[in-house]
Each structure stands twice: as structure tokens, then as C-alpha cells.
Amino acid sequence: MAPAEYKPLFPPTLPVKRLPSTYARRREVAIGSVTIGGDNAVAVQSMTNTDTSDVDATVAQIRRLEEVGCEIVRVAVPDRRSAEALPAIKEAISLPLVADIHFNPELALAALEAGVDKLRLNPGNISTRERLEPIARELARRGTPVRVGANAGSIPSDLKIVYERDPVAAIVQGAHRYVEMLQEFGVSNIVVALKSSDVPTTVESYRKFASECDLPLHIGITEAGPGITGAARSAVGIGILLTEGLGDTLRVSISGDPVDEITVCREILSCLGLARAPRLIACPTCARAEFDVPAVAERIRGELMKLQRPVTVAVMGCVVNGPGEAEEADLGLVGSGGKFVLYVRGKMAAKDLELDEAVQRLITKIDSMETAP
Amino acid sequence: MAPAEYKPLFPPTLPVKRLPSTYARRREVAIGSVTIGGDNAVAVQSMTNTDTSDVDATVAQIRRLEEVGCEIVRVAVPDRRSAEALPAIKEAISLPLVADIHFNPELALAALEAGVDKLRLNPGNISTRERLEPIARELARRGTPVRVGANAGSIPSDLKIVYERDPVAAIVQGAHRYVEMLQEFGVSNIVVALKSSDVPTTVESYRKFASECDLPLHIGITEAGPGITGAARSAVGIGILLTEGLGDTLRVSISGDPVDEITVCREILSCLGLARAPRLIACPTCARAEFDVPAVAERIRGELMKLQRPVTVAVMGCVVNGPGEAEEADLGLVGSGGKFVLYVRGKMAAKDLELDEAVQRLITKIDSMETAP
């Protein structure tokens, strides 16, 4: 067989802020203190699931999100009470705040008045020019950015026939049309999302839109569901887009604690060489495992994910790949002959440890790495 | 800006058995009743984590794996007692059985004698020609397939210097060298894996090897760790490879119950249009959610994943995207005004339901779909 030519996808040195792309560079948009697009790093975001009108609960959740690396936070504003809570939330947090508005233009105006850093509007839910106009004029006057958050679950009614035949065309056309309306009213800071719960539809919508327009992109797979399947579906779709150099800000939509969304966002970016985040390597366990690797790994992950530094920890059940992985990691724990070996920066630091002692020493080492240079 | 040309990545009609590829088509290898490579669908596999010498526990776990869609199963054979258990395991199961051997050639010979459907050998652990020869001759005599399972955690000692400078070169070179040794002894049914716990290293190793050699590929990201981060890392790496048309069999390595590995494998294949598996769509929940979506979604996922049919269920907290998603799904549950609406095949089947009743009716519908044509 004639060998095909091998061309690497990834640059030789990682991390980088974004992977090589054949698409045009995106325009920059500043969302409060975080600028996305251009050559900026991909920003990580999530959305609270507290009652937005409960200021204390919402602020507490936003602080937890910030602790694990969230850079932009969104809150739903489904009613007047939620809109009224926005000034107090904004006052109490340092992350850029995005208000998510669906049906009621008055709530969008109230959110802008409260000083939010970005609005998210859904072209399917505030769809007419008449309803959009007062919001758009206020966005233009203030210079506040807006995300056009197109979603296959809420396609404008006149595009539903297009959608049945060609979902990508309908999603992209709906986004273009909304962008043009906003631009006619003088809005220029526009971010676009084109989400579907179907990965190929989402990926093709972003790719098609990106080939036609240079606005920055908020990427994600919508309604990916809970836990490991939600994480996997999001990672497949987002991973394909990021590998093509697309995506300026990123939200993983998985059902549950939004802290999990940030954990998955960081994992996706980090494993593609797009961020320097902590990494946990742990064997899947087999008949060789000399201890309960999943339990120990989960315990260590909790400590590790708090770090803002790219520390790698390997938790390995046996000596097959254990020493190899542990030597490459910053910290390693390997089961061997019923005892445990601890590795620090590639060197064996202690052996013949009992499990509890080994785990405790490893966690102490993780803690000490947070403050180290 | 001059628009870049948009070329779809995905074929217009899904599912397909494999995505378009610029790499040469792979040779076919039959692993028991499952043939991989060529134009065959990507086969899903996992590895038990029971003590292999405990036949009852191992067989029970293999049956659980088969129930959720596992097509090939591997067991570790770290000692003589495990090798002796292989005939009884093989007798009790219908899935093709792979024996994972690392250090001891005698165990490989015993596994072949027991009639396993494939061996997995690690070039870093049985590395010399002298130690490989008896195994290779027996593989050739029997025609039994073998996987060359190269792994960055166990690089042959003479390639470690290459690895430090260029991990991809070392992994690929180690695999080629082992393949050539096997071929010299007459072995022809060879599958290759080139895994690292680092996604770019893994992806580039497979891409480089695939450009040089047409042997079928077993893909995965090694030691991806537990839960959502393990699922995300595996999905990013495997997703990139599958999108390039690479990968003939697939194993997700996440720490924990191997059933989760199959769930993630199927999710990855299904969300890329490479399999017809059940799909759960559920909103990530926000302040709008009218019920505990994650809890309900997890409860429904358990029922759904038992199906071997591509049923899609949407669990949506509110009316923003709820009705849209529910209308597209086979079954949908949407919160609305404190009550619940049930959709069946795109039509509203019942409204004003209490939560428990709605969930129960949905689960009953899932069960009835298993036997429907």
C-alpha cells in the first residue's frame, strides 16, 4: 500500500491558546473583563441552576463555579423577581454576568439596566423585529454584548419547514437573520451559538456559519444529559470543533451540579492542549489492580480539581503501566505487592506504604503544590 | 472577509458504519464471531475487573457487559490460576474472549491452549525476540489474532530516549518493530493499539501509524481516570480519530464499573452517527427547571441503556426548548406549570400529570419499545 502522507493535527509544542484553523480569525468581543475571539484563550463558562431571585444561593453557587475555573457565568431570568435580583448578584461577584432571556423583552431591558455584562437571546423566542427593537437599541446604546443563542429546540416557526429537510440550514439561517436584525439596530458586539442536541447537526452548523461570518462563537452541545453520557457527547462535539480551531467560549451542558460542567470544560481544553489544568490519570482497573483505584481516584480528583495549576497525578493499580505513568506525572501512586509506592516529580519518594498513608501523603503534596511557584 | 469553503464532515445520511477517511482501508481480522477492519462497523469492547480466576464473578460481569452492548471482552491473565480459569470462562460466554498478557510467555501459551479468541501483548513487557518467539509460533499455527498493545506507560527500554524527545515516534516505532517480529514468525492476524494517557500523543500516534500501515486499529485513551473527566478525555480523543475514519474496535478506559465503559463507547459511536443506540437528551437545568431533572434523567437512563434499539428520550425542565426537543424525540417529558406533559413519537400523549405518574408512564413506554419492531 502507498503510505498516505502524515500531517500532524496538533502543534509540536502545547499548550497553545487555540489550534490551527482554516477558518477566518474571529472578531473580539469583551464580556466584562473577559475578551473572547481573536487570539484569546477559549473562555470557560457555566450557568447557575439556583432560583436566580435567591441572591444568596445564586452568589454562593457562582463562587463555587469561580473556584473551579469558571470565567463567565450565566443566570436564567425567567421573571421579574429574578431581574430584580441581578444588581445584588452583580455587586457580589467578580465574574462577568450574563442574563439569559427567552420570552419577555421587558426582562431583557431590566437586565441591561441592572448592568449585566452580556445578554443571551434566543432567536426562536423573541423572534420578531418589533419585540427585538427596544432591546437591540438599548444594547447598541450601552455597547453591551449579546449572544444570539440559536437552538434546534426552539427554531423560529417560519423556519420549521426548512428544519425538517435541512436542520443545519435552518439553524444557520435563523442565526444570520437575527444577527442582521441586531446589526441594523446598531448592535456590534455579537457572539453566536448554534446548538443542537445532535452532534453532527451542531458541528456542521458551527462549521457552516464560521465559513460565512467572522463573529466569535460560543460552542456546546445542548441538553447532553447527565453524567458520563452527557460528558462524552459534549466532549465529542466540542472536541471536533476545537480541533478545527473553532470556539471562543465554551459551555458544557450536563444535567446536575454546574461545577461538573466546569470540570468537563477544563478537561476538554486541557486534554487538547488548550489549557493548563490539573489532570488525573488512573487505570481503568482489571484483575491486576491491587487496590480500589476508582475510590482513591475520585477522592484525589476532588482535591486536584481545586488547583489552578497543571499538576498531573497518576493513580495506578499495578506495575504494568504504573511506574511508567507515575514517572511521567508530577505525583504518582502505584500499587505493588500489596503496598504502595509514591512518586514525586518522576522519582520514587516512598515505598512499602499502607494505602491510607500513601493517599494522605499524596493529598498533602497536592495541597503544597498550590502555593508553590 | 472572503468566506472559507464549507465542506461537511459528516455524510448527509446517518448512521453509517464508518465516517469518510483519507487513510487506506484496514485489513480485516476476525476475533471469534466479530470481524473488525474493512467496512465492518466499529466493535465495542471492555475489560473485566473481577479476579479472573473467580469464574463465576467474571462470567457474571461479562454477561452484564454483553447486556449493555459489549461485543468483545478482555480479561487480565496475570497468573497461572487466571489462565486455568479461561476454559471455563470461554465455555460459559458467547462473546469473543481476549486474554491480556504482560510479562509471562507461559501464560500466553496457556491462554492459547484454552482457546481464547485473541491475545493482547504489550511490546514493552514481552519485548525480546526470544521471549516472543514461542508465542508467535503458536499464534501463527492456530491463526489466532493478536493485538499489539503499545502503551506510553510501558515503552521498551531502548526506545525511552526516543520517547523523551518524540513520544509519537517512539510509540509508533515500537509498534512497527513488534508487528514485524510477529510477521517474521508467520503471524498475520494483527490488530494494533498505540495508546497514551495524553490525547494529542495518542491521536498523532494512530494517525501516523495509519498512514504507514493498513492493520486494523484498536483505539482508546489509556488510563483516562474516573467518571465525567475520564469519559470526556476518552470521548475527545476517540471522537477525533473516528471523525477521521480511524478505529476498528474501541475501548474506553475509565476507572470503575466496566459497564460504564460500554455506556460511553456506545454514546461516542451513537452521537457520531456510527451506531444506533438509545439516546438521552436532558436539559442541564437552570432557574427555570420545574423539577429535579438530573434525578429523573439518571433514573430514566438506567432503563434506556438496556435497550438495543435507537430510542431517543428527552427530559426537559421547562418550556423554553422542552416542547421542541420532546417533539423530535421518541419519548419526551416536559415540566410545564408545575405539572408534566408526556410526548410519544412527537405528539402530546398526556398533560397535567404528576411527576411520579409521568415518569412511570415514560418508563412503561420504554419497556414496551424493547419488544416493538
XYZ file of C-alpha atoms in Angstrom:
746
model
C 0.000 0.000 0.000
C 1.207 3.518 -0.800
C 1.531 5.278 2.530
C -0.724 8.325 2.910
C 1.003 11.482 3.982
C 1.015 12.094 7.726
C 0.429 15.695 8.766
C 0.096 16.374 12.491
C -3.141 17.955 13.728
C -1.510 19.369 16.847
C 1.354 21.889 17.029
C 4.611 20.364 18.301
C 4.524 22.401 21.496
C 1.468 22.531 23.750
C -0.374 24.217 25.370
C -1.488 26.832 22.871
C -4.424 29.203 23.095
C -6.077 27.750 20.007
C -5.387 25.024 17.480
C -4.541 25.820 13.837
C -7.627 26.754 11.822
C -8.572 27.185 8.184
C -11.414 29.497 9.233
C -11.085 33.275 9.477
C -9.985 34.633 12.820
C -12.999 35.759 14.862
C -13.737 39.354 15.879
C -13.054 40.180 19.513
C -15.884 40.813 21.981
C -15.295 41.895 25.595
C -17.667 40.340 28.118
C -16.867 42.406 31.181
C -13.218 41.702 31.939
C -13.010 38.637 29.652
C -12.318 39.196 25.961
C -13.152 36.354 23.620
C -12.421 35.875 19.909
C -9.246 36.912 18.136
C -6.245 35.130 19.561
C -7.626 34.975 23.102
C -7.796 31.714 25.006
C -11.104 29.852 24.910
C -13.136 31.079 27.914
C -14.928 28.590 30.136
C -18.479 29.270 31.237
C -21.435 27.728 33.018
C -24.959 28.577 34.126
C -26.397 28.551 37.634
C -29.333 26.292 38.460
C -30.386 28.060 41.652
C -33.501 30.226 41.744
C -31.980 33.463 40.422
C -34.164 35.544 42.745
C -32.458 33.805 45.697
C -29.414 36.078 45.717
C -27.520 34.243 48.457
C -27.870 30.824 46.869
C -27.026 32.138 43.413
C -23.962 34.056 44.599
C -22.773 31.040 46.588
C -23.048 28.829 43.511
C -21.243 31.390 41.347
C -18.387 31.474 43.866
C -18.119 27.685 43.745
C -18.001 27.872 39.961
C -15.296 30.533 40.079
C -13.215 28.391 42.473
C -13.028 25.566 39.937
C -12.131 27.805 36.985
C -15.364 29.285 35.590
C -14.614 32.547 33.724
C -18.096 33.730 32.674
C -21.375 32.894 34.424
C -24.931 32.978 33.160
C -28.166 33.118 35.121
C -31.689 32.489 33.840
C -34.022 35.471 34.143
C -37.459 33.958 33.700
C -39.409 36.521 35.761
C -39.426 39.973 37.262
C -38.143 38.816 40.673
C -35.082 37.298 39.016
C -34.438 40.512 37.100
C -34.696 42.470 40.339
C -32.052 40.242 41.924
C -29.470 40.988 39.229
C -27.990 44.184 40.733
C -27.298 42.442 44.044
C -25.789 39.397 42.288
C -23.652 41.607 40.056
C -22.457 43.544 43.091
C -21.426 40.409 44.979
C -19.415 38.610 42.279
C -16.347 39.328 40.208
C -17.105 37.084 37.202
C -18.751 38.619 34.121
C -22.511 38.078 34.436
C -24.755 37.009 31.535
C -28.558 37.236 31.693
C -30.448 34.512 29.839
C -33.728 35.873 28.452
C -36.274 33.967 26.445
C -39.763 35.366 26.051
C -40.135 38.764 27.681
C -38.378 41.857 26.247
C -39.092 43.784 29.470
C -36.835 41.366 31.356
C -34.040 41.975 28.846
C -34.330 45.727 29.404
C -34.352 45.236 33.179
C -31.223 43.073 32.956
C -29.414 45.717 30.907
C -30.497 48.354 33.413
C -29.021 46.111 36.145
C -25.660 46.305 34.357
C -25.194 42.707 33.218
C -22.134 42.082 31.052
C -23.956 40.233 28.284
C -27.456 39.212 27.279
C -28.311 35.879 25.760
C -31.308 36.000 23.423
C -32.879 33.054 21.612
C -33.971 33.875 18.045
C -36.801 31.396 18.396
C -38.309 33.003 21.461
C -38.023 36.781 20.958
C -38.237 36.477 17.221
C -39.988 39.474 15.695
C -38.333 42.757 14.741
C -40.905 44.655 16.841
C -40.121 42.738 20.018
C -36.368 42.778 19.394
C -36.111 46.518 18.573
C -36.213 48.047 22.078
C -33.672 45.505 23.364
C -31.389 45.977 20.367
C -31.474 49.775 20.657
C -30.535 49.544 24.331
C -27.739 47.036 23.579
C -26.383 49.424 20.926
C -26.628 52.451 23.214
C -24.772 50.708 26.028
C -22.350 48.712 23.875
C -23.307 45.632 25.864
C -22.582 42.352 24.056
C -25.301 39.903 23.180
C -25.238 36.247 22.343
C -27.528 35.042 19.598
C -28.240 31.648 21.093
C -29.867 29.680 18.302
C -31.091 26.295 19.402
C -32.633 23.433 17.466
C -35.189 23.037 20.258
C -36.614 26.493 19.575
C -36.449 27.097 15.832
C -38.444 30.172 14.678
C -41.809 28.995 13.387
C -41.243 30.063 9.788
C -38.017 28.010 9.605
C -39.533 24.783 10.886
C -40.219 23.541 7.361
C -36.595 24.209 6.367
C -35.500 22.447 9.569
C -37.338 19.249 8.687
C -35.473 18.993 5.410
C -32.123 20.511 6.451
C -31.596 21.259 10.172
C -28.171 22.833 9.606
C -29.556 25.265 7.024
C -32.414 26.286 9.336
C -30.188 26.838 12.372
C -27.600 28.819 10.395
C -30.226 30.862 8.530
C -32.036 31.713 11.774
C -28.776 32.915 13.335
C -27.779 35.016 10.313
C -31.191 36.657 10.182
C -31.100 37.567 13.866
C -27.553 38.886 13.619
C -28.599 41.074 10.687
C -31.580 42.476 12.602
C -29.354 43.320 15.569
C -26.794 44.936 13.282
C -29.491 47.049 11.612
C -30.296 48.488 15.045
C -26.624 49.287 15.587
C -25.552 46.331 17.760
C -21.973 45.290 17.041
C -20.783 43.132 19.966
C -22.347 39.862 18.936
C -21.458 36.286 19.883
C -23.230 33.385 18.188
C -24.180 29.885 19.292
C -25.817 27.296 17.028
C -26.663 24.381 19.239
C -28.480 21.139 18.778
C -28.600 18.046 20.946
C -27.337 16.149 17.882
C -23.549 16.251 17.455
C -23.299 16.154 13.624
C -26.000 18.856 13.305
C -24.227 21.050 15.847
C -20.772 20.557 14.359
C -21.950 21.255 10.799
C -23.940 24.321 11.920
C -20.868 25.883 13.518
C -18.631 24.937 10.600
C -21.040 26.360 8.018
C -21.665 29.547 9.984
C -17.934 30.031 10.638
C -17.243 29.773 6.912
C -19.718 32.592 6.254
C -19.207 35.018 9.137
C -16.395 36.045 11.496
C -18.367 36.627 14.696
C -16.979 34.831 17.768
C -18.566 31.511 18.645
C -19.976 30.187 21.902
C -19.823 26.405 21.453
C -21.507 23.453 23.122
C -23.870 20.541 22.620
C -27.233 21.372 24.094
C -29.100 19.179 26.589
C -26.424 16.482 26.634
C -27.985 14.892 29.705
C -26.479 13.578 32.935
C -23.082 12.254 33.958
C -20.793 10.189 31.784
C -23.016 10.150 28.699
C -23.514 13.914 28.855
C -19.785 14.446 29.330
C -18.953 12.101 26.441
C -21.437 13.650 23.998
C -20.302 17.181 24.844
C -16.641 16.215 24.567
C -17.064 14.573 21.160
C -18.792 17.593 19.629
C -16.760 20.300 21.332
C -13.556 18.359 20.703
C -14.174 18.224 16.939
C -14.858 21.981 16.807
C -11.849 22.955 18.938
C -9.616 20.691 16.849
C -10.651 22.751 13.805
C -9.777 25.924 15.716
C -13.428 26.884 16.261
C -14.889 28.040 19.589
C -14.145 31.219 21.550
C -16.099 30.366 24.662
C -17.320 27.013 25.787
C -20.212 25.717 27.804
C -20.797 22.069 28.581
C -24.485 21.341 29.235
C -24.770 18.396 31.553
C -27.658 17.810 33.935
C -26.590 18.265 37.539
C -24.237 20.429 39.576
C -22.839 23.136 37.257
C -19.439 22.602 38.919
C -19.352 19.380 36.880
C -19.771 21.445 33.719
C -16.633 23.421 34.527
C -14.734 20.248 35.396
C -15.625 18.815 31.981
C -14.876 22.113 30.160
C -11.426 22.241 31.691
C -10.801 18.586 30.949
C -11.717 19.064 27.280
C -9.489 22.130 26.925
C -6.647 20.622 28.894
C -6.612 17.297 27.090
C -6.443 19.115 23.722
C -3.506 21.198 24.941
C -5.662 24.364 25.110
C -5.367 24.987 28.842
C -3.085 24.193 31.708
C -5.416 22.416 34.091
C -4.852 19.629 36.622
C -5.013 16.145 35.138
C -5.846 12.854 36.770
C -4.548 9.668 35.173
C -5.935 6.470 36.632
C -6.051 2.965 35.298
C -9.445 1.507 34.438
C -8.673 -1.380 36.823
C -8.592 -5.013 35.878
C -7.873 -8.265 37.649
C -4.373 -6.929 38.348
C -5.457 -3.940 40.466
C -4.039 -4.103 43.985
C -6.484 -1.580 45.499
C -9.799 0.183 44.833
C -8.472 2.537 42.173
C -11.807 4.269 41.361
C -12.474 5.151 45.001
C -8.972 6.510 45.534
C -9.053 8.332 42.184
C -12.361 10.054 42.960
C -11.051 11.111 46.368
C -7.923 12.577 44.821
C -9.840 14.223 41.971
C -11.773 16.341 44.463
C -8.528 17.804 45.818
C -6.881 18.069 42.433
C -9.656 19.993 40.663
C -9.337 22.883 43.102
C -5.881 23.648 41.731
C -5.444 26.363 39.117
C -2.093 24.793 38.144
C -1.412 21.987 35.664
C -0.474 19.282 38.137
C -0.727 15.706 36.830
C -1.459 12.864 39.238
C -1.327 9.186 38.248
C -3.204 6.580 40.304
C -2.238 3.140 39.033
C -3.410 -0.232 40.271
C -0.394 -2.337 39.362
C 3.087 -2.414 37.902
C 2.132 -2.985 34.227
C 1.942 0.692 33.260
C 2.103 2.070 36.794
C 5.759 3.055 37.167
C 5.846 4.426 33.594
C 2.865 6.697 34.141
C 3.966 7.650 37.647
C 7.398 8.680 36.417
C 5.847 10.999 33.843
C 3.348 12.548 36.285
C 4.029 15.229 38.911
C 2.731 12.832 41.542
C 2.098 9.126 41.276
C 0.650 6.374 43.417
C 1.201 2.760 42.333
C 0.045 -0.476 43.912
C 2.843 -3.030 44.184
C 2.900 -6.257 46.120
C 0.038 -5.199 48.398
C 1.847 -1.980 49.380
C 2.078 1.404 47.711
C 4.804 3.423 46.082
C 4.664 7.213 45.977
C 6.393 9.099 43.158
C 7.113 12.832 43.272
C 8.220 14.548 40.065
C 9.271 11.315 38.442
C 11.259 9.914 41.351
C 10.265 7.281 43.859
C 9.686 9.223 47.097
C 8.493 6.410 49.367
C 7.668 2.745 49.111
C 6.085 -0.013 51.199
C 3.368 2.432 52.293
C -0.047 1.417 53.545
C -2.875 2.741 51.329
C -4.216 5.360 53.749
C -0.804 6.762 54.420
C 0.054 6.866 50.726
C -3.185 8.684 49.843
C -2.723 11.141 52.698
C 0.837 11.918 51.661
C -0.252 12.390 48.082
C -3.048 14.792 49.079
C -0.645 16.747 51.280
C 1.684 17.037 48.292
C -1.205 18.285 46.099
C -2.041 20.953 48.685
C 1.567 22.092 48.856
C 1.707 22.432 45.066
C -0.991 25.068 45.004
C 1.213 27.688 46.574
C 4.487 26.525 45.036
C 5.773 28.568 42.063
C -13.945 38.685 4.792
C -13.767 36.126 1.994
C -15.890 33.183 3.121
C -13.987 29.928 3.502
C -15.463 26.988 1.694
C -17.787 24.847 3.786
C -17.412 21.123 3.272
C -19.434 18.839 5.569
C -17.510 16.377 7.742
C -20.482 14.045 8.094
C -22.325 12.209 5.300
C -25.848 13.569 4.696
C -27.483 10.380 5.939
C -26.592 8.769 9.252
C -25.955 6.254 10.765
C -23.093 4.848 8.730
C -20.610 2.148 9.706
C -17.643 4.496 9.412
C -17.020 8.122 8.537
C -15.192 9.120 5.325
C -11.429 8.636 5.606
C -8.346 9.677 3.689
C -6.466 6.694 5.167
C -6.242 3.302 3.481
C -8.957 0.843 4.334
C -7.807 -1.563 7.070
C -7.280 -5.296 6.646
C -9.981 -7.486 8.161
C -9.329 -9.566 11.278
C -11.879 -11.991 12.745
C -11.962 -12.084 16.549
C -14.153 -15.109 17.118
C -17.516 -14.203 15.579
C -16.730 -10.477 15.307
C -14.815 -9.257 12.259
C -13.173 -5.853 12.512
C -11.458 -3.708 9.897
C -12.534 -3.347 6.285
C -16.005 -1.877 6.049
C -17.221 -3.503 9.256
C -18.874 -1.457 11.989
C -16.626 -0.324 14.848
C -16.808 -3.035 17.528
C -17.294 -2.086 21.167
C -15.196 -3.761 23.844
C -14.354 -3.640 27.528
C -12.262 -5.474 30.112
C -13.402 -7.184 33.271
C -12.130 -6.034 36.653
C -13.057 -9.144 38.598
C -10.405 -11.610 39.718
C -10.159 -13.671 36.509
C -9.637 -16.859 38.494
C -13.092 -16.319 40.036
C -15.008 -17.834 37.132
C -18.487 -17.082 38.472
C -17.789 -13.415 39.143
C -16.008 -12.961 35.827
C -18.735 -14.660 33.805
C -21.410 -12.643 35.623
C -19.624 -9.403 34.774
C -19.173 -10.443 31.151
C -22.910 -11.132 30.910
C -23.682 -7.672 32.300
C -21.329 -6.193 29.714
C -22.994 -8.146 26.916
C -26.434 -6.939 28.048
C -25.459 -3.306 27.511
C -23.877 -3.873 24.098
C -20.308 -5.111 24.619
C -19.144 -7.089 21.568
C -15.643 -8.267 22.597
C -14.429 -8.821 26.165
C -10.915 -8.926 27.586
C -9.700 -10.441 30.836
C -6.357 -9.914 32.538
C -4.270 -13.076 32.923
C -1.663 -12.126 35.494
C -1.082 -15.597 36.945
C -1.433 -19.312 36.424
C -4.771 -19.529 38.291
C -6.279 -16.960 35.927
C -5.001 -18.866 32.903
C -6.520 -22.049 34.297
C -9.902 -20.314 34.601
C -10.004 -19.403 30.897
C -11.554 -22.638 29.534
C -14.466 -22.399 31.972
C -14.994 -18.696 31.194
C -14.823 -19.334 27.446
C -17.325 -22.166 27.792
C -19.827 -20.028 29.708
C -19.932 -16.948 27.487
C -20.803 -16.171 23.894
C -18.697 -13.018 23.404
C -15.238 -13.327 21.827
C -12.696 -13.592 24.661
C -9.356 -11.789 24.697
C -6.548 -12.675 27.120
C -4.397 -9.766 28.319
C -0.815 -10.915 28.918
C 2.066 -8.787 30.096
C 5.168 -10.453 31.433
C 4.966 -14.219 31.237
C 5.102 -16.067 27.886
C 3.900 -19.259 29.588
C 0.599 -17.549 30.396
C 0.195 -16.554 26.748
C 0.688 -20.168 25.685
C -1.768 -21.351 28.313
C -4.352 -18.819 27.111
C -3.954 -20.005 23.520
C -4.299 -23.592 24.677
C -7.524 -22.547 26.431
C -8.891 -21.397 23.073
C -9.124 -17.648 23.603
C -10.164 -15.648 20.532
C -7.339 -13.119 20.727
C -4.229 -12.357 22.738
C -3.186 -8.891 23.768
C 0.568 -8.471 24.098
C 2.400 -5.345 25.204
C 5.643 -4.719 23.265
C 7.118 -3.115 26.367
C 6.589 -6.140 28.593
C 7.331 -9.211 26.458
C 9.800 -7.376 24.328
C 12.587 -9.657 23.176
C 12.524 -11.888 20.124
C 13.451 -14.870 22.281
C 10.516 -14.416 24.634
C 8.095 -13.605 21.816
C 9.054 -16.489 19.524
C 7.149 -19.371 21.184
C 4.003 -17.260 21.482
C 4.280 -16.025 17.906
C 4.793 -19.514 16.519
C 1.717 -20.752 18.356
C -0.335 -17.739 17.179
C 0.738 -18.487 13.602
C -0.033 -22.195 13.919
C -3.509 -21.550 15.296
C -4.313 -18.443 13.215
C -5.382 -16.740 16.426
C -5.326 -12.952 16.217
C -3.131 -10.849 18.450
C -3.278 -7.232 19.457
C -0.014 -5.364 19.673
C -1.000 -3.102 22.532
C 1.684 -0.427 22.628
C 1.310 1.899 25.586
C 3.250 5.009 26.546
C 3.326 3.729 30.128
C 5.406 0.720 29.108
C 7.755 1.813 26.336
C 10.518 -0.747 25.545
C 13.662 0.324 27.376
C 15.722 1.017 24.245
C 13.056 3.440 22.957
C 12.848 5.505 26.130
C 15.380 8.010 24.858
C 13.397 8.451 21.625
C 10.256 8.807 23.740
C 11.639 11.709 25.715
C 12.271 13.674 22.542
C 9.345 12.444 20.424
C 6.728 10.254 22.143
C 4.771 9.666 18.926
C 7.867 8.387 17.111
C 8.723 6.023 19.978
C 5.195 4.595 20.260
C 4.848 4.121 16.501
C 8.350 2.688 16.108
C 7.785 0.233 18.964
C 4.545 -0.967 17.362
C 6.080 -1.383 13.891
C 9.014 -3.330 15.278
C 6.753 -5.715 17.192
C 4.452 -6.183 14.198
C 7.477 -7.040 12.038
C 8.746 -9.586 14.563
C 5.320 -11.256 14.688
C 5.129 -11.293 10.888
C 8.583 -12.869 10.654
C 7.259 -15.760 12.724
C 4.260 -16.086 10.377
C 1.576 -14.242 12.364
C -0.838 -12.407 10.079
C -3.950 -11.571 12.112
C -2.679 -8.487 13.865
C -4.548 -5.576 15.436
C -2.633 -2.574 16.735
C -3.212 -0.099 19.562
C -0.966 2.912 20.251
C -2.240 4.407 23.470
C -1.106 7.180 25.720
C -2.916 8.953 28.516
C -2.242 12.162 26.571
C -4.796 12.878 23.844
C -2.562 14.641 21.270
C 0.116 11.945 21.634
C -2.464 9.204 21.184
C -4.199 10.851 18.243
C -0.944 11.565 16.415
C 0.368 8.049 17.084
C -2.703 6.473 15.486
C -2.679 8.949 12.603
C 0.999 8.400 11.873
C 0.779 4.621 12.141
C -2.375 4.538 9.975
C -0.572 6.472 7.269
C 2.190 3.848 7.208
C 0.377 0.547 7.695
C -3.077 -0.904 6.952
C -3.513 -3.127 10.003
C -6.812 -2.639 11.849
C -6.733 -0.335 14.862
C -7.976 -0.804 18.415
C -8.459 2.768 19.668
C -8.744 4.399 23.074
C -7.126 6.801 25.508
C -5.392 4.872 28.230
C -5.926 5.432 31.962
C -8.430 8.257 31.438
C -9.471 8.093 35.075
C -12.868 8.105 36.763
C -16.327 9.374 35.826
C -17.002 12.547 33.887
C -13.359 13.541 33.323
C -12.467 10.053 32.120
C -15.494 9.992 29.828
C -14.668 13.455 28.458
C -10.978 12.718 27.803
C -11.783 9.398 26.111
C -14.532 10.989 24.020
C -12.323 13.845 22.821
C -9.541 11.536 21.635
C -11.690 8.742 20.262
C -14.038 11.282 18.663
C -11.203 12.903 16.701
C -9.971 9.516 15.442
C -13.420 8.237 14.471
C -14.161 11.512 12.687
C -11.095 10.818 10.518
C -12.439 7.341 9.801
C -9.875 5.645 12.063
C -10.733 2.971 14.622
C -11.969 -0.578 14.037
C -12.623 -1.504 17.633
C -12.978 0.773 20.577
C -12.305 0.589 24.267
C -12.968 3.396 26.716
C -10.716 3.133 29.797
C -12.480 4.709 32.727
C -11.907 3.725 36.330
C -14.929 1.954 37.758
C -17.646 -0.443 36.637
C -16.762 -1.633 33.096
C -20.461 -1.309 32.233
C -19.790 2.446 32.249
C -17.111 1.896 29.610
C -19.657 0.319 27.280
C -22.171 3.079 28.001
C -19.572 5.677 26.996
C -18.427 3.658 23.932
C -21.978 3.448 22.677
C -22.590 7.125 23.373
C -19.492 8.120 21.399
C -20.429 5.932 18.434
C -24.078 6.893 18.534
C -23.514 10.629 18.790
C -21.188 10.488 15.746
C -23.818 8.606 13.755
C -21.783 5.369 13.897
C -24.290 3.259 15.805
C -27.954 3.108 16.532
C -28.025 3.270 20.313
C -30.526 4.757 22.774
C -30.031 8.461 23.420
C -30.985 10.544 26.424
C -31.480 14.273 25.950
C -31.888 16.249 29.156
C -31.545 19.930 29.874
C -28.686 20.998 32.117
C -31.264 22.675 34.387
C -31.327 26.338 35.283
C -33.551 28.592 37.371
C -36.394 27.694 35.037
C -36.425 23.956 35.778
C -39.736 22.818 37.206
C -38.433 19.532 38.653
C -35.242 17.678 39.571
C -34.165 16.933 36.009
C -30.844 15.184 36.869
C -32.510 12.740 39.242
C -35.262 11.902 36.774
C -32.771 11.707 33.884
C -30.492 9.284 35.764
C -33.488 7.114 36.660
C -34.609 7.002 33.052
C -31.080 6.439 31.729
C -30.858 3.181 33.638
C -33.929 1.842 31.821
C -32.967 3.317 28.484
C -29.441 1.902 28.283
C -30.763 -1.658 28.424
C -32.356 -1.181 25.007
C -30.587 -2.390 21.894
C -32.719 -0.029 19.801
C -32.092 3.653 18.976
C -34.839 5.152 21.123
C -34.420 8.838 21.978
C -35.874 10.208 25.221
C -35.939 13.936 26.080
C -36.276 15.055 29.713
C -36.752 18.805 29.765
C -37.230 21.081 32.757
C -39.278 23.840 31.181
C -40.985 25.114 28.049
C -38.007 27.036 26.553
C -36.649 24.162 24.451
C -38.793 21.451 26.027
C -41.604 21.005 23.519
C -39.190 21.337 20.575
C -36.902 18.597 21.868
C -39.822 16.434 23.004
C -41.451 16.614 19.593
C -38.257 15.397 17.930
C -37.666 12.554 20.407
C -39.401 9.180 20.504
C -40.494 9.955 24.065
C -40.464 13.264 25.873
C -41.193 14.554 29.363
C -41.507 18.315 29.852
C -42.187 20.333 33.012
C -44.890 22.941 32.483
C -46.716 24.993 35.088
C -45.830 22.617 37.917
C -47.257 19.638 36.013
C -45.811 17.364 33.346
C -46.503 16.728 29.697
C -45.696 13.379 28.090
C -44.906 13.186 24.383
C -44.900 9.954 22.389
C -43.412 9.980 18.884
C -43.713 13.736 18.565
C -47.298 14.060 19.774
C -48.578 15.166 23.173
C -49.857 11.944 24.760
C -50.889 13.285 28.175
C -50.683 16.531 30.111
C -51.309 17.823 33.655
C -49.543 14.719 35.019
C -47.923 14.499 38.438
C -44.186 13.792 38.258
C -44.268 10.205 39.527
C -47.057 9.258 37.186
C -45.308 10.893 34.231
C -42.009 9.095 34.950
C -43.789 5.779 35.429
C -45.677 6.133 32.167
C -42.478 7.045 30.364
C -40.610 4.034 31.749
C -43.510 1.759 30.800
C -43.310 3.167 27.275
C -39.542 2.499 27.179
C -40.124 -1.098 28.224
C -42.767 -1.593 25.551
C -40.377 -0.270 22.892
C -37.902 -3.044 23.523
C -40.161 -5.677 22.021
C -41.796 -3.483 19.399
C -40.478 -3.927 15.856
